[in-house]
């Protein structure tokens, strides 16, 4: 019987049938014995659900939840509400993680109570390739520019002290969540290894809403 604390990997999904299988297969290869993977489908109209169900039927660590709206924050909050892990690791439905990321992040959190978030170096692939360059974390600077990617591990107990991910935000919801999590104190530790592989699309959500009223709303919301 494993004594390692459980990790819950949470994945919101909307019309990622082309990629979600590869993402879930990378989770299956994670070098950690005690994990669950909860996928929330946001009313996909492609074959996403079928792909997820095929894997879930073969591997009982995977659970599919159906959402009745297309909202990434609601999906993440639903996944966490259904989870039973001590640690949470969000993952986008088209991204990949290194097999050793979970194990190393858990060890850091277990051995360092003052650390609230463990992140890592990331590599871009797809429409854009190369190192994902982000500034080093500093909370004051973080209020102006996000420096932690979404796929960073944190404690469920820390999440429970926040209001979760904000449903009003159509993007940058992770930035707003990190601020609420870290304003209560705690450090951020970055693993200096390429443990996240982030797929970039030409039609990314943030690019879609840049220079729009939606972008102004998000900026204002986070500022306040």
XYZ file of C-alpha atoms in Angstrom:
224
model
C 0.000 0.000 0.000
C 1.432 3.340 -1.042
C 2.270 5.933 1.582
C 2.817 8.801 -0.845
C 0.229 11.594 -0.638
C -2.283 11.611 -3.451
C -1.921 14.075 -6.298
C -4.968 15.217 -8.280
C -4.237 16.245 -11.857
C -7.147 18.349 -13.118
C -7.813 18.900 -16.816
C -10.544 21.078 -18.348
C -11.317 20.138 -21.937
C -13.185 21.772 -24.803
C -12.942 20.363 -28.324
C -9.464 18.935 -27.888
C -10.180 15.501 -29.298
C -7.128 15.865 -31.515
C -4.809 16.309 -28.523
C -6.449 15.076 -25.302
C -5.427 11.455 -25.900
C -1.747 12.383 -25.992
C -2.160 14.497 -22.849
C -3.819 11.673 -20.913
C -1.217 9.182 -22.122
C 1.530 11.427 -20.742
C -0.285 11.397 -17.384
C -0.305 7.604 -17.497
C 3.490 7.700 -17.820
C 3.960 9.892 -14.727
C 6.528 8.379 -12.371
C 4.393 8.603 -9.227
C 2.290 5.830 -7.663
C -0.603 7.698 -6.052
C -2.478 9.982 -8.397
C -5.863 10.569 -9.922
C -6.748 12.504 -13.043
C -10.068 14.327 -13.229
C -11.116 15.648 -16.620
C -14.032 18.055 -16.949
C -15.457 18.325 -20.451
C -16.956 21.712 -21.305
C -19.740 20.640 -23.711
C -17.322 19.579 -26.451
C -18.845 19.074 -29.891
C -16.019 16.919 -31.263
C -14.846 13.458 -30.168
C -13.166 14.626 -26.923
C -15.558 12.725 -24.667
C -15.099 9.472 -26.590
C -11.313 9.728 -26.354
C -11.462 10.444 -22.618
C -13.923 7.617 -21.975
C -11.742 5.084 -23.778
C -8.827 5.831 -21.476
C -10.984 6.080 -18.334
C -12.474 2.655 -19.031
C -9.001 1.115 -19.105
C -7.481 3.102 -16.216
C -9.543 3.724 -13.078
C -7.309 6.609 -12.022
C -9.093 8.706 -14.662
C -12.524 10.232 -14.102
C -14.673 12.180 -16.568
C -17.082 14.889 -15.411
C -19.458 16.615 -17.842
C -19.894 20.357 -17.495
C -22.997 22.088 -18.841
C -21.217 25.322 -19.814
C -17.972 26.151 -21.588
C -16.142 27.871 -18.736
C -12.580 26.899 -17.851
C -12.740 28.259 -14.291
C -15.969 26.431 -13.466
C -14.421 23.282 -14.923
C -11.317 23.581 -12.765
C -13.358 24.275 -9.645
C -15.587 21.268 -10.373
C -12.583 19.027 -10.857
C -11.043 20.119 -7.568
C -14.360 19.717 -5.737
C -14.464 16.111 -6.971
C -10.818 15.428 -6.180
C -9.351 13.685 -3.147
C -5.692 14.621 -3.485
C -3.542 16.508 -1.010
C -1.815 18.253 -3.910
C -3.348 19.750 -7.062
C -1.690 19.979 -10.472
C -3.704 21.702 -13.234
C -2.910 20.661 -16.785
C -4.330 21.970 -20.044
C -5.919 19.417 -22.344
C -3.292 19.765 -25.068
C -0.128 20.145 -22.964
C 2.340 17.509 -21.752
C 4.376 17.000 -18.586
C 7.616 15.154 -17.914
C 7.213 11.823 -16.062
C 9.296 13.069 -13.106
C 7.544 16.420 -12.564
C 4.910 15.190 -10.104
C 7.317 13.208 -7.938
C 9.827 16.040 -7.630
C 7.159 18.688 -6.949
C 5.590 16.567 -4.191
C 8.967 16.054 -2.511
C 9.585 19.809 -2.480
C 6.170 20.621 -1.009
C 6.420 17.893 1.601
C 9.848 18.967 2.784
C 9.240 22.730 2.713
C 6.056 23.914 4.468
C 6.842 27.536 3.597
C 6.570 26.791 -0.130
C 3.054 27.305 -1.461
C 3.597 26.641 -5.177
C 6.053 24.529 -7.151
C 6.504 25.460 -10.784
C 9.049 24.484 -13.439
C 10.722 25.564 -16.644
C 8.630 25.070 -19.759
C 9.132 24.530 -23.475
C 6.772 25.700 -26.218
C 5.836 23.534 -29.192
C 3.312 23.692 -31.986
C 2.745 27.092 -33.658
C 5.566 28.543 -31.561
C 8.673 26.706 -30.400
C 11.469 27.250 -27.939
C 12.001 28.043 -24.281
C 9.029 29.660 -22.560
C 10.754 32.698 -21.108
C 9.204 34.049 -17.942
C 10.643 36.356 -15.274
C 11.626 34.986 -11.890
C 8.847 35.147 -9.319
C 8.595 38.175 -7.081
C 5.206 38.926 -5.546
C 5.305 42.700 -6.130
C 6.295 42.227 -9.774
C 3.755 39.417 -10.051
C 0.937 41.922 -9.501
C 1.939 43.524 -12.818
C 3.082 40.536 -14.889
C 2.371 36.863 -14.363
C 5.484 34.719 -13.971
C 3.979 31.345 -13.012
C 2.391 29.087 -15.603
C -0.897 27.350 -14.942
C 0.591 23.863 -14.581
C 2.168 24.448 -11.183
C 1.498 22.300 -8.113
C -0.077 23.561 -4.896
C -1.749 22.201 -1.793
C -5.483 21.534 -1.720
C -5.527 23.225 1.701
C -4.228 26.404 0.043
C -6.924 26.281 -2.619
C -9.592 25.921 0.061
C -8.576 29.293 1.522
C -9.345 31.047 -1.769
C -12.561 31.402 -3.756
C -11.115 29.149 -6.431
C -10.775 30.112 -10.072
C -12.861 33.135 -11.089
C -15.651 32.221 -13.564
C -15.963 35.814 -14.821
C -12.528 35.631 -16.441
C -12.290 33.995 -19.859
C -8.492 33.999 -19.712
C -5.777 34.877 -17.153
C -7.945 33.133 -14.554
C -4.844 31.335 -13.304
C -3.040 34.654 -12.742
C -5.910 35.933 -10.613
C -5.963 32.632 -8.699
C -2.218 32.754 -8.014
C -2.541 36.250 -6.567
C -5.291 35.112 -4.201
C -3.324 32.045 -3.179
C 0.019 33.793 -2.637
C -1.196 36.983 -0.986
C -1.681 34.884 2.151
C 2.039 34.169 2.211
C 4.234 31.337 1.030
C 7.080 31.037 -1.408
C 7.242 29.854 -5.011
C 9.879 27.273 -5.956
C 10.873 26.776 -9.571
C 12.368 23.455 -10.672
C 15.045 24.392 -13.183
C 14.122 21.598 -15.546
C 11.931 21.486 -18.634
C 9.045 19.603 -17.069
C 6.139 21.288 -18.924
C 5.610 21.185 -22.682
C 3.067 23.808 -23.672
C 1.373 23.530 -27.044
C 0.839 26.878 -28.768
C -1.955 27.483 -31.258
C -2.429 30.267 -33.778
C -5.941 30.801 -32.378
C -5.081 30.853 -28.659
C -7.697 32.319 -26.308
C -5.464 35.110 -25.048
C -4.551 36.163 -28.577
C -8.234 36.065 -29.560
C -9.174 38.576 -26.871
C -6.081 40.806 -26.965
C -6.827 44.497 -27.627
C -10.533 43.987 -26.952
C -12.960 45.112 -24.271
C -12.627 41.613 -22.801
C -8.897 42.139 -22.361
C -9.508 45.497 -20.671
C -12.048 43.855 -18.350
C -9.608 41.114 -17.345
C -6.795 43.607 -16.725
C -9.056 45.785 -14.608
C -10.446 42.811 -12.696
C -6.966 41.591 -11.745
C -5.792 45.115 -10.923
C -8.672 45.600 -8.492
